[in-house]
Amino acid sequence: MPRRKSETAAAARGRPRAYDAEAALKQATETFWRTGYSGTPLDKIAAATGMSPPSLYAAFGNKHALYLEALARYWEMTQAATREALAGDRPLAEALMLAYEAAMSFYFSRKGSARGCFVIGTAVAEAVEDAEIRKSVAGGLRMLDADFEARLRTARERGELKQDADPAALAVLASATMHTIAIRARAGARLPELREIARKATSVICGCPVEAD
Amino acid sequence: MPRRKSETAAAARGRPRAYDAEAALKQATETFWRTGYSGTPLDKIAAATGMSPPSLYAAFGNKHALYLEALARYWEMTQAATREALAGDRPLAEALMLAYEAAMSFYFSRKGSARGCFVIGTAVAEAVEDAEIRKSVAGGLRMLDADFEARLRTARERGELKQDADPAALAVLASATMHTIAIRARAGARLPELREIARKATSVICGCPVEAD
DNA sequence: TTATATTTATAGCAATCGTTATAAAAAACA
DNA sequence: TGTTTTTTATAACGATTGCTATAAATATAA
């Protein structure tokens, strides 16, 4: 069972590959995103990527492996965006709002239609019965928790929070705010409503009013 | 297309029904809960309820209608449990913790295995493409938001919160805490961890430490 | 009894599921 | 030019999908 061949090979021997695995993975992700893992037949993936089923299997193994790869990529994107938002010398409230804005920019597609969070919308459903998906979800949640907590700990050191503030407790709420936004986006909430939720949550977490952008 | 027949009929005419529609709905809910809507074939529902497919269709219409009914019942249970927790003269922190405890008692089955929230775990996945499910999810979320906000407004009136506290903002966090617990339960988090999350969140929302139970 | 009404169990429908066998197509190597 | 290697497209595999036609089973009513 050969998986994807070396991608950096200079000159392969046989018929050249007609697809771009990277682009195909993105298209597959978009498709799973809308209709979920169980709800997405493989021929929809084939149609979306323009790949034939055999090529799909040669490139990614099977449906499950393809989904796991999409999920892993999504977590990478999420963590990168979150860390970038929380990094630097921005004030705490600004950093949190930036993290939520980054997430929301994922939750609404180019066309503006809401699809919510890929993890909350597709992976969480499978997590109970699928140990690999569950592990990925749990790990991703832990990463986000840790990033928020680190930023809040820094905030207390910098004097942005009162000295008796509990960074771990505030991190729970920072994560929870991300999660509630993710859920609501999938349930059809509009962007302004979500922004308002982010603003209110941030103001409580930071202990200071956050002006509307 | 006849749906369920009059349930209170004194003496029906033909062969007596061999199933209890109420019990069957519960069994169906349990099954959907684990494997989701798209991931649960109808014959698993048939096996779980002990009903034959034709009886299932006579009683509930079709798979989609059966799921919608299960979802509606779940929301009723959730709201009833939440309102009972938030009602009465309990201190705010106690009321919130009771609401979270009630939710968590749903998220762990009798056998102790985690299955998380029925809505977050199964309905949210379908909500993007299914307008009826989306409507139910959005409505349920609004109900919970309203119940939390009402309780927090009362808390401020009672002097449990500072006069400049923002009940709407705190309600966002109270709902968000429920949501993050629901997600984490589905991702395999254990009960003590979730209790600690509820405790930390409640302490920030109420502005006072909440002792471990 | 017989007729009527309703539910049951069995079996099967066409459609779709994830996956793969097969062979033609397109490249490098000899 | 062939030979070899890899990917392609087509088609199909058995299993499963949501759903239903059919007829036997079981009740009341005449």
CSV table of C-alpha atoms (C1' of nucleotides) in Angstrom, one decimal:
chain,number,residue,atom,x,y,z
A,1,MET,CA,0.0,0.0,0.0
A,2,PRO,CA,2.1,2.9,-1.2
A,3,ARG,CA,1.2,6.3,0.1
A,4,ARG,CA,2.1,9.6,-1.5
A,5,LYS,CA,5.4,9.4,-3.3
A,6,SER,CA,8.3,11.7,-2.8
A,7,GLU,CA,7.0,15.1,-3.6
A,8,THR,CA,10.4,16.7,-4.2
A,9,ALA,CA,11.5,14.1,-6.7
A,10,ALA,CA,13.3,15.8,-9.6
A,11,ALA,CA,12.0,13.7,-12.5
A,12,ALA,CA,9.7,10.8,-11.9
A,13,ARG,CA,9.6,7.9,-14.2
A,14,GLY,CA,6.1,7.2,-15.2
A,15,ARG,CA,3.1,9.2,-16.3
A,16,PRO,CA,3.1,12.6,-14.5
A,17,ARG,CA,0.6,13.3,-11.8
A,18,ALA,CA,-2.3,15.4,-13.0
A,19,TYR,CA,-3.2,16.8,-9.6
A,20,ASP,CA,-1.7,19.0,-6.9
A,21,ALA,CA,-2.0,17.1,-3.7
A,22,GLU,CA,-1.9,20.3,-1.7
A,23,ALA,CA,-4.7,22.0,-3.6
A,24,ALA,CA,-6.7,18.7,-3.5
A,25,LEU,CA,-6.4,18.6,0.3
A,26,LYS,CA,-7.8,22.1,0.5
A,27,GLN,CA,-10.7,21.2,-1.8
A,28,ALA,CA,-11.4,18.1,0.2
A,29,THR,CA,-11.3,20.1,3.4
A,30,GLU,CA,-13.9,22.5,2.0
A,31,THR,CA,-16.2,19.6,1.2
A,32,PHE,CA,-15.8,17.9,4.6
A,33,TRP,CA,-16.4,21.3,6.2
A,34,ARG,CA,-19.9,21.7,4.8
A,35,THR,CA,-21.2,18.1,5.1
A,36,GLY,CA,-19.1,16.5,7.7
A,37,TYR,CA,-17.1,13.3,7.7
A,38,SER,CA,-20.0,10.8,7.7
A,39,GLY,CA,-22.1,13.0,5.6
A,40,THR,CA,-19.6,13.4,2.7
A,41,PRO,CA,-19.3,10.5,0.2
A,42,LEU,CA,-16.0,10.1,-1.4
A,43,ASP,CA,-17.3,10.8,-4.9
A,44,LYS,CA,-18.1,14.3,-3.7
A,45,ILE,CA,-14.5,14.6,-2.7
A,46,ALA,CA,-13.5,13.3,-6.1
A,47,ALA,CA,-15.8,15.8,-7.9
A,48,ALA,CA,-14.4,18.7,-5.7
A,49,THR,CA,-10.8,17.8,-6.3
A,50,GLY,CA,-11.2,16.7,-9.9
A,51,MET,CA,-9.4,13.5,-8.9
A,52,SER,CA,-10.5,10.0,-9.7
A,53,PRO,CA,-11.1,7.7,-6.8
A,54,PRO,CA,-8.0,5.6,-7.5
A,55,SER,CA,-5.8,8.8,-7.5
A,56,LEU,CA,-7.5,9.8,-4.3
A,57,TYR,CA,-6.5,6.6,-2.7
A,58,ALA,CA,-3.0,6.6,-4.1
A,59,ALA,CA,-2.5,10.1,-2.7
A,60,PHE,CA,-4.1,9.9,0.7
A,61,GLY,CA,-4.7,6.3,1.6
A,62,ASN,CA,-8.4,6.3,2.2
A,63,LYS,CA,-11.3,8.5,3.3
A,64,HIS,CA,-10.4,8.3,6.9
A,65,ALA,CA,-6.7,9.2,6.4
A,66,LEU,CA,-7.6,12.0,4.1
A,67,TYR,CA,-9.9,13.5,6.7
A,68,LEU,CA,-7.3,13.1,9.5
A,69,GLU,CA,-4.8,15.0,7.3
A,70,ALA,CA,-7.4,17.7,6.7
A,71,LEU,CA,-8.0,17.9,10.4
A,72,ALA,CA,-4.3,18.2,11.2
A,73,ARG,CA,-3.8,21.0,8.7
A,74,TYR,CA,-6.7,22.8,10.1
A,75,TRP,CA,-5.3,22.7,13.6
A,76,GLU,CA,-1.9,24.0,12.3
A,77,MET,CA,-3.7,26.9,10.7
A,78,THR,CA,-5.7,27.6,13.8
A,79,GLN,CA,-2.7,27.5,16.1
A,80,ALA,CA,-0.6,29.6,13.8
A,81,ALA,CA,-3.3,32.3,13.5
A,82,THR,CA,-3.9,32.3,17.3
A,83,ARG,CA,-0.3,32.5,18.2
A,84,GLU,CA,0.3,35.3,15.8
A,85,ALA,CA,-2.6,37.2,17.3
A,86,LEU,CA,-1.5,36.6,20.9
A,87,ALA,CA,2.2,37.4,20.2
A,88,GLY,CA,3.8,40.8,20.3
A,89,ASP,CA,3.3,43.8,22.5
A,90,ARG,CA,-0.4,44.4,21.7
A,91,PRO,CA,-2.6,45.1,24.7
A,92,LEU,CA,-4.3,42.0,26.0
A,93,ALA,CA,-7.8,43.1,24.9
A,94,GLU,CA,-6.5,43.8,21.4
A,95,ALA,CA,-4.7,40.5,21.3
A,96,LEU,CA,-7.8,38.5,22.3
A,97,MET,CA,-10.0,40.3,19.8
A,98,LEU,CA,-7.5,39.7,17.1
A,99,ALA,CA,-7.5,36.0,17.9
A,100,TYR,CA,-11.3,35.9,17.7
A,101,GLU,CA,-11.3,37.9,14.5
A,102,ALA,CA,-8.8,35.4,13.0
A,103,ALA,CA,-11.0,32.5,13.9
A,104,MET,CA,-14.1,34.2,12.5
A,105,SER,CA,-12.3,34.8,9.3
A,106,PHE,CA,-12.1,31.0,9.0
A,107,TYR,CA,-15.8,30.5,9.9
A,108,PHE,CA,-17.1,32.5,7.0
A,109,SER,CA,-16.2,31.4,3.6
A,110,ARG,CA,-15.2,33.7,0.8
A,111,LYS,CA,-18.8,34.0,-0.3
A,112,GLY,CA,-19.8,35.1,3.1
A,113,SER,CA,-21.9,32.0,4.0
A,114,ALA,CA,-21.3,30.7,7.4
A,115,ARG,CA,-19.8,27.3,7.9
A,116,GLY,CA,-18.4,27.6,11.4
A,117,CYS,CA,-15.4,25.8,12.7
A,118,PHE,CA,-14.1,22.7,10.9
A,119,VAL,CA,-13.3,21.0,14.2
A,120,ILE,CA,-16.5,21.8,16.1
A,121,GLY,CA,-18.6,21.3,13.0
A,122,THR,CA,-17.2,18.0,11.8
A,123,ALA,CA,-14.6,16.4,14.1
A,124,VAL,CA,-16.5,16.7,17.4
A,125,ALA,CA,-19.3,14.6,15.9
A,126,GLU,CA,-16.9,11.7,15.2
A,127,ALA,CA,-14.8,12.1,18.3
A,128,VAL,CA,-16.9,9.8,20.5
A,129,GLU,CA,-16.5,6.7,18.3
A,130,ASP,CA,-13.3,7.5,16.5
A,131,ALA,CA,-10.2,7.4,18.7
A,132,GLU,CA,-7.9,9.0,16.2
A,133,ILE,CA,-10.2,12.0,15.6
A,134,ARG,CA,-10.8,12.2,19.3
A,135,LYS,CA,-7.1,12.4,20.0
A,136,SER,CA,-6.6,15.1,17.4
A,137,VAL,CA,-9.5,17.2,18.8
A,138,ALA,CA,-8.3,16.8,22.4
A,139,GLY,CA,-4.8,17.7,21.5
A,140,GLY,CA,-5.8,20.8,19.6
A,141,LEU,CA,-8.0,22.0,22.4
A,142,ARG,CA,-5.1,21.6,24.8
A,143,MET,CA,-2.9,23.6,22.5
A,144,LEU,CA,-5.3,26.5,22.4
A,145,ASP,CA,-5.8,26.4,26.1
A,146,ALA,CA,-2.1,26.6,26.6
A,147,ASP,CA,-1.6,29.5,24.3
A,148,PHE,CA,-4.3,31.5,25.9
A,149,GLU,CA,-3.0,30.7,29.4
A,150,ALA,CA,0.5,31.7,28.4
A,151,ARG,CA,-0.7,35.0,27.1
A,152,LEU,CA,-2.8,35.7,30.2
A,153,ARG,CA,0.2,34.8,32.4
A,154,THR,CA,2.3,37.3,30.5
A,155,ALA,CA,-0.5,39.9,30.9
A,156,ARG,CA,-0.4,39.5,34.7
A,157,GLU,CA,3.4,39.9,34.7
A,158,ARG,CA,3.1,43.0,32.5
A,159,GLY,CA,0.5,44.5,34.9
A,160,GLU,CA,-2.3,44.3,32.3
A,161,LEU,CA,-4.3,42.2,34.9
A,162,LYS,CA,-4.6,42.6,38.6
A,163,GLN,CA,-2.0,40.7,40.5
A,164,ASP,CA,-4.6,38.4,42.1
A,165,ALA,CA,-6.1,37.5,38.7
A,166,ASP,CA,-6.1,33.8,37.9
A,167,PRO,CA,-4.6,33.2,34.4
A,168,ALA,CA,-5.7,29.6,34.3
A,169,ALA,CA,-9.3,30.6,35.1
A,170,LEU,CA,-9.3,33.4,32.6
A,171,ALA,CA,-7.8,31.1,30.0
A,172,VAL,CA,-10.8,28.8,30.4
A,173,LEU,CA,-13.1,31.7,29.5
A,174,ALA,CA,-10.9,32.8,26.6
A,175,SER,CA,-11.1,29.3,25.1
A,176,ALA,CA,-14.8,29.0,25.9
A,177,THR,CA,-15.4,32.2,24.1
A,178,MET,CA,-13.7,30.8,21.0
A,179,HIS,CA,-15.8,27.7,21.3
A,180,THR,CA,-19.1,29.5,21.7
A,181,ILE,CA,-18.3,31.6,18.6
A,182,ALA,CA,-17.4,28.4,16.7
A,183,ILE,CA,-20.7,26.8,17.6
A,184,ARG,CA,-22.9,29.9,16.9
A,185,ALA,CA,-21.3,30.4,13.5
A,186,ARG,CA,-22.3,26.9,12.5
A,187,ALA,CA,-25.8,27.6,13.8
A,188,GLY,CA,-26.2,30.5,11.5
A,189,ALA,CA,-25.2,33.5,13.6
A,190,ARG,CA,-24.1,36.5,11.7
A,191,LEU,CA,-20.7,38.1,11.9
A,192,PRO,CA,-21.8,41.3,13.8
A,193,GLU,CA,-23.4,39.2,16.5
A,194,LEU,CA,-20.3,37.1,16.9
A,195,ARG,CA,-18.1,40.2,17.1
A,196,GLU,CA,-20.3,41.6,19.9
A,197,ILE,CA,-20.0,38.3,21.8
A,198,ALA,CA,-16.2,38.4,21.4
A,199,ARG,CA,-16.2,42.0,22.6
A,200,LYS,CA,-18.4,41.3,25.7
A,201,ALA,CA,-16.3,38.3,26.7
A,202,THR,CA,-13.1,40.1,26.2
A,203,SER,CA,-14.2,43.0,28.3
A,204,VAL,CA,-15.0,40.7,31.2
A,205,ILE,CA,-11.8,38.7,30.8
A,206,CYS,CA,-9.6,41.8,30.7
A,207,GLY,CA,-11.7,43.6,33.4
A,208,CYS,CA,-12.0,46.7,31.2
A,209,PRO,CA,-14.5,47.9,28.5
A,210,VAL,CA,-13.5,47.0,25.0
A,211,GLU,CA,-14.7,49.6,22.4
A,212,ALA,CA,-16.5,48.3,19.3
A,213,ASP,CA,-14.1,48.2,16.4
B,1,MET,CA,-49.0,9.6,4.9
B,2,PRO,CA,-50.3,9.0,8.4
B,3,ARG,CA,-48.1,10.0,11.3
B,4,ARG,CA,-48.5,8.5,14.7
B,5,LYS,CA,-52.0,7.7,15.6
B,6,SER,CA,-53.9,9.0,18.6
B,7,GLU,CA,-52.0,7.8,21.6
B,8,THR,CA,-54.8,8.1,24.1
B,9,ALA,CA,-57.3,6.1,22.0
B,10,ALA,CA,-59.1,3.8,24.4
B,11,ALA,CA,-59.4,0.7,22.2
B,12,ALA,CA,-58.0,0.6,18.7
B,13,ARG,CA,-59.4,-1.5,16.1
B,14,GLY,CA,-56.6,-3.6,14.5
B,15,ARG,CA,-53.5,-5.4,15.7
B,16,PRO,CA,-52.2,-3.7,18.9
B,17,ARG,CA,-49.0,-1.8,18.6
B,18,ALA,CA,-46.0,-3.7,20.0
B,19,TYR,CA,-43.8,-0.8,20.8
B,20,ASP,CA,-43.8,2.2,23.2
B,21,ALA,CA,-43.2,5.3,21.0
B,22,GLU,CA,-41.9,7.2,24.0
B,23,ALA,CA,-39.4,4.5,24.9
B,24,ALA,CA,-38.4,4.0,21.2
B,25,LEU,CA,-37.7,7.8,20.9
B,26,LYS,CA,-35.3,7.5,23.8
B,27,GLN,CA,-33.5,4.5,22.4
B,28,ALA,CA,-33.3,6.3,19.0
B,29,THR,CA,-31.8,9.4,20.8
B,30,GLU,CA,-29.2,7.2,22.5
B,31,THR,CA,-28.2,5.8,19.1
B,32,PHE,CA,-28.0,9.1,17.3
B,33,TRP,CA,-26.1,10.5,20.3
B,34,ARG,CA,-23.2,8.2,19.7
B,35,THR,CA,-22.8,8.1,16.0
B,36,GLY,CA,-24.6,11.2,14.8
B,37,TYR,CA,-27.3,11.8,12.3
B,38,SER,CA,-25.4,11.1,9.1
B,39,GLY,CA,-23.4,8.3,10.8
B,40,THR,CA,-26.4,6.4,12.1
B,41,PRO,CA,-28.1,4.1,9.6
B,42,LEU,CA,-31.8,3.4,10.2
B,43,ASP,CA,-31.3,-0.2,10.8
B,44,LYS,CA,-29.2,0.6,13.9
B,45,ILE,CA,-32.2,2.6,15.1
B,46,ALA,CA,-34.4,-0.4,14.3
B,47,ALA,CA,-32.1,-2.7,16.3
B,48,ALA,CA,-31.9,-0.3,19.2
B,49,THR,CA,-35.7,0.2,19.4
B,50,GLY,CA,-36.6,-3.3,18.5
B,51,MET,CA,-38.9,-1.9,15.9
B,52,SER,CA,-39.1,-3.0,12.3
B,53,PRO,CA,-38.4,-0.3,9.7
B,54,PRO,CA,-42.1,-0.1,8.6
B,55,SER,CA,-43.1,0.5,12.2
B,56,LEU,CA,-40.4,3.1,12.6
B,57,TYR,CA,-41.8,5.0,9.6
B,58,ALA,CA,-45.4,4.6,10.7
B,59,ALA,CA,-44.5,6.1,14.1
B,60,PHE,CA,-42.1,8.9,13.2
B,61,GLY,CA,-42.4,9.6,9.5
B,62,ASN,CA,-38.8,9.2,8.4
B,63,LYS,CA,-35.3,9.3,9.7
B,64,HIS,CA,-35.1,13.1,9.5
B,65,ALA,CA,-38.4,13.7,11.3
B,66,LEU,CA,-37.4,11.2,14.0
B,67,TYR,CA,-34.1,13.0,14.5
B,68,LEU,CA,-35.9,16.4,14.7
B,69,GLU,CA,-38.2,15.0,17.4
B,70,ALA,CA,-35.2,13.6,19.3
B,71,LEU,CA,-33.6,17.0,19.1
B,72,ALA,CA,-36.7,18.9,20.3
B,73,ARG,CA,-37.0,16.6,23.3
B,74,TYR,CA,-33.4,17.1,24.1
B,75,TRP,CA,-33.8,20.8,24.1
B,76,GLU,CA,-36.8,20.5,26.4
B,77,MET,CA,-34.8,18.4,28.9
B,78,THR,CA,-31.9,20.8,28.7
B,79,GLN,CA,-34.0,23.9,29.3
B,80,ALA,CA,-36.0,22.3,32.1
B,81,ALA,CA,-32.8,21.2,33.9
B,82,THR,CA,-31.2,24.6,33.4
B,83,ARG,CA,-34.2,26.6,34.6
B,84,GLU,CA,-34.6,24.4,37.6
B,85,ALA,CA,-30.9,25.0,38.5
B,86,LEU,CA,-31.1,28.7,38.0
B,87,ALA,CA,-34.5,29.1,39.8
B,88,GLY,CA,-35.0,29.6,43.5
B,89,ASP,CA,-33.0,31.5,46.1
B,90,ARG,CA,-29.7,29.7,45.7
B,91,PRO,CA,-26.6,32.0,45.6
B,92,LEU,CA,-25.5,32.8,42.0
B,93,ALA,CA,-22.4,30.6,42.1
B,94,GLU,CA,-24.3,27.7,43.4
B,95,ALA,CA,-27.0,28.1,40.8
B,96,LEU,CA,-24.4,28.2,37.9
B,97,MET,CA,-22.6,25.2,39.2
B,98,LEU,CA,-25.8,23.3,39.5
B,99,ALA,CA,-26.7,24.1,35.9
B,100,TYR,CA,-23.3,22.8,34.8
B,101,GLU,CA,-23.6,19.7,36.9
B,102,ALA,CA,-27.0,19.0,35.4
B,103,ALA,CA,-25.5,19.3,31.9
B,104,MET,CA,-22.6,17.1,32.8
B,105,SER,CA,-25.0,14.5,34.1
B,106,PHE,CA,-26.4,14.3,30.5
B,107,TYR,CA,-22.9,14.2,29.0
B,108,PHE,CA,-21.9,11.0,30.7
B,109,SER,CA,-24.0,7.9,30.2
B,110,ARG,CA,-25.1,5.5,32.9
B,111,LYS,CA,-22.0,3.4,32.2
B,112,GLY,CA,-19.8,6.5,32.7
B,113,SER,CA,-18.6,6.7,29.2
B,114,ALA,CA,-18.5,10.2,27.8
B,115,ARG,CA,-20.7,11.1,24.9
B,116,GLY,CA,-20.9,14.8,25.3
B,117,CYS,CA,-23.9,17.0,24.4
B,118,PHE,CA,-26.4,15.7,21.9
B,119,VAL,CA,-26.7,19.1,20.2
B,120,ILE,CA,-23.0,20.0,20.0
B,121,GLY,CA,-22.1,16.4,19.2
B,122,THR,CA,-24.7,15.7,16.5
B,123,ALA,CA,-26.9,18.6,15.5
B,124,VAL,CA,-24.2,21.2,15.0
B,125,ALA,CA,-22.6,19.1,12.3
B,126,GLU,CA,-25.8,19.0,10.3
B,127,ALA,CA,-26.8,22.6,11.0
B,128,VAL,CA,-24.9,24.2,8.0
B,129,GLU,CA,-26.8,22.2,5.3
B,130,ASP,CA,-30.0,21.4,7.1
B,131,ALA,CA,-32.2,24.4,7.7
B,132,GLU,CA,-34.6,22.7,10.1
B,133,ILE,CA,-31.8,21.4,12.4
B,134,ARG,CA,-30.1,24.8,12.2
B,135,LYS,CA,-33.3,26.5,13.3
B,136,SER,CA,-33.7,24.2,16.3
B,137,VAL,CA,-30.0,24.7,17.3
B,138,ALA,CA,-30.2,28.4,17.0
B,139,GLY,CA,-33.5,28.6,19.0
B,140,GLY,CA,-32.1,26.4,21.7
B,141,LEU,CA,-29.0,28.5,22.1
B,142,ARG,CA,-31.1,31.6,22.4
B,143,MET,CA,-33.2,30.0,25.1
B,144,LEU,CA,-30.1,29.2,27.1
B,145,ASP,CA,-28.7,32.6,26.6
B,146,ALA,CA,-31.9,34.2,27.8
B,147,ASP,CA,-32.2,32.0,30.9
B,148,PHE,CA,-28.6,32.8,31.9
B,149,GLU,CA,-29.0,36.5,31.3
B,150,ALA,CA,-32.3,36.6,33.3
B,151,ARG,CA,-30.6,34.9,36.2
B,152,LEU,CA,-27.6,37.3,36.1
B,153,ARG,CA,-29.9,40.3,35.9
B,154,THR,CA,-31.7,39.0,39.0
B,155,ALA,CA,-28.3,38.5,40.7
B,156,ARG,CA,-27.4,42.2,40.1
B,157,GLU,CA,-30.7,43.3,41.5
B,158,ARG,CA,-30.2,41.1,44.5
B,159,GLY,CA,-26.7,42.6,45.1
B,160,GLU,CA,-24.9,39.3,44.2
B,161,LEU,CA,-23.1,41.2,41.5
B,162,LYS,CA,-21.6,44.7,41.6
B,163,GLN,CA,-24.0,47.3,40.3
B,164,ASP,CA,-21.8,48.1,37.3
B,165,ALA,CA,-21.6,44.4,36.2
B,166,ASP,CA,-22.9,43.7,32.7
B,167,PRO,CA,-25.5,40.8,32.9
B,168,ALA,CA,-25.5,40.4,29.1
B,169,ALA,CA,-21.7,40.1,29.0
B,170,LEU,CA,-21.6,37.7,31.9
B,171,ALA,CA,-24.4,35.6,30.3
B,172,VAL,CA,-22.2,35.2,27.2
B,173,LEU,CA,-19.6,33.7,29.4
B,174,ALA,CA,-22.0,31.5,31.3
B,175,SER,CA,-23.3,30.1,28.0
B,176,ALA,CA,-19.8,29.8,26.6
B,177,THR,CA,-18.8,27.8,29.7
B,178,MET,CA,-21.6,25.4,29.0
B,179,HIS,CA,-20.5,25.1,25.4
B,180,THR,CA,-16.8,24.5,26.2
B,181,ILE,CA,-17.8,21.8,28.6
B,182,ALA,CA,-20.1,20.2,26.0
B,183,ILE,CA,-17.3,20.1,23.5
B,184,ARG,CA,-14.6,18.8,25.8
B,185,ALA,CA,-16.9,16.0,27.1
B,186,ARG,CA,-17.3,14.8,23.5
B,187,ALA,CA,-13.5,15.0,23.1
B,188,GLY,CA,-12.9,12.6,26.0
B,189,ALA,CA,-12.4,15.0,28.9
B,190,ARG,CA,-13.1,13.4,32.3
B,191,LEU,CA,-15.7,14.6,34.7
B,192,PRO,CA,-13.2,16.0,37.3
B,193,GLU,CA,-11.5,18.2,34.6
B,194,LEU,CA,-14.9,19.5,33.5
B,195,ARG,CA,-15.9,20.3,37.1
B,196,GLU,CA,-12.7,22.2,37.5
B,197,ILE,CA,-13.5,24.2,34.4
B,198,ALA,CA,-17.0,24.9,35.6
B,199,ARG,CA,-15.6,26.1,38.9
B,200,LYS,CA,-13.0,28.4,37.4
B,201,ALA,CA,-15.4,29.9,35.0
B,202,THR,CA,-18.0,30.4,37.7
B,203,SER,CA,-15.6,32.1,40.0
B,204,VAL,CA,-14.7,34.6,37.4
B,205,ILE,CA,-18.3,35.2,36.4
B,206,CYS,CA,-19.4,35.7,40.0
B,207,GLY,CA,-16.3,37.6,41.0
B,208,CYS,CA,-15.6,35.4,44.0
B,209,PRO,CA,-13.8,32.1,44.6
B,210,VAL,CA,-15.9,29.0,44.3
B,211,GLU,CA,-14.8,26.2,46.6
B,212,ALA,CA,-14.5,22.7,45.2
B,213,ASP,CA,-17.5,20.6,45.9
C,1,DT,C1',-67.9,-17.1,12.3
C,2,DT,C1',-67.0,-13.5,9.0
C,3,DA,C1',-65.6,-9.0,7.8
C,4,DT,C1',-62.8,-5.0,8.7
C,5,DA,C1',-58.9,-2.4,10.5
C,6,DT,C1',-54.3,-2.0,11.9
C,7,DT,C1',-49.6,-3.6,12.8
C,8,DT,C1',-46.4,-6.8,12.2
C,9,DA,C1',-42.3,-9.3,9.9
C,10,DT,C1',-40.0,-10.4,5.7
C,11,DA,C1',-38.0,-9.3,1.9
C,12,DG,C1',-36.6,-6.4,-1.4
C,13,DC,C1',-36.4,-2.0,-4.0
C,14,DA,C1',-33.2,1.4,-6.6
C,15,DA,C1',-29.5,4.2,-5.2
C,16,DT,C1',-25.3,5.0,-3.1
C,17,DC,C1',-21.5,3.6,0.0
C,18,DG,C1',-16.1,3.0,0.3
C,19,DT,C1',-12.9,0.7,-2.3
C,20,DT,C1',-10.4,-1.8,-6.0
C,21,DA,C1',-9.4,-4.6,-10.5
C,22,DT,C1',-8.3,-3.6,-15.1
C,23,DA,C1',-6.3,-1.7,-18.8
C,24,DA,C1',-5.2,2.4,-21.5
C,25,DA,C1',-2.2,6.7,-21.3
C,26,DA,C1',2.0,9.1,-20.7
C,27,DA,C1',6.3,9.8,-19.1
C,28,DA,C1',11.8,8.1,-18.7
C,29,DC,C1',15.1,4.6,-19.8
C,30,DA,C1',17.3,1.1,-22.9
D,1,DT,C1',12.2,1.7,-31.3
D,2,DG,C1',10.7,-1.1,-27.5
D,3,DT,C1',10.6,-1.8,-22.3
D,4,DT,C1',9.6,-0.2,-17.9
D,5,DT,C1',7.3,2.6,-14.6
D,6,DT,C1',3.7,5.3,-12.9
D,7,DT,C1',-0.9,7.5,-13.2
D,8,DT,C1',-4.9,7.8,-15.4
D,9,DA,C1',-10.0,6.8,-16.5
D,10,DT,C1',-13.6,3.4,-16.5
D,11,DA,C1',-16.1,0.3,-14.5
D,12,DA,C1',-17.5,-2.5,-11.2
D,13,DC,C1',-17.2,-5.0,-6.7
D,14,DG,C1',-20.0,-6.4,-2.5
D,15,DA,C1',-22.1,-4.1,1.3
D,16,DT,C1',-25.1,-0.7,2.9
D,17,DT,C1',-28.2,3.3,2.4
D,18,DG,C1',-33.2,5.1,3.2
D,19,DC,C1',-37.4,3.4,2.3
D,20,DT,C1',-41.6,0.5,0.9
D,21,DA,C1',-44.5,-3.4,-1.3
D,22,DT,C1',-46.5,-7.5,0.3
D,23,DA,C1',-48.7,-10.5,3.0
D,24,DA,C1',-49.2,-12.8,7.5
D,25,DA,C1',-50.7,-11.7,12.3
D,26,DT,C1',-53.9,-9.8,15.7
D,27,DA,C1',-57.2,-7.0,17.3
D,28,DT,C1',-62.5,-5.2,17.2
D,29,DA,C1',-67.1,-5.1,15.1
D,30,DA,C1',-71.0,-7.2,12.9
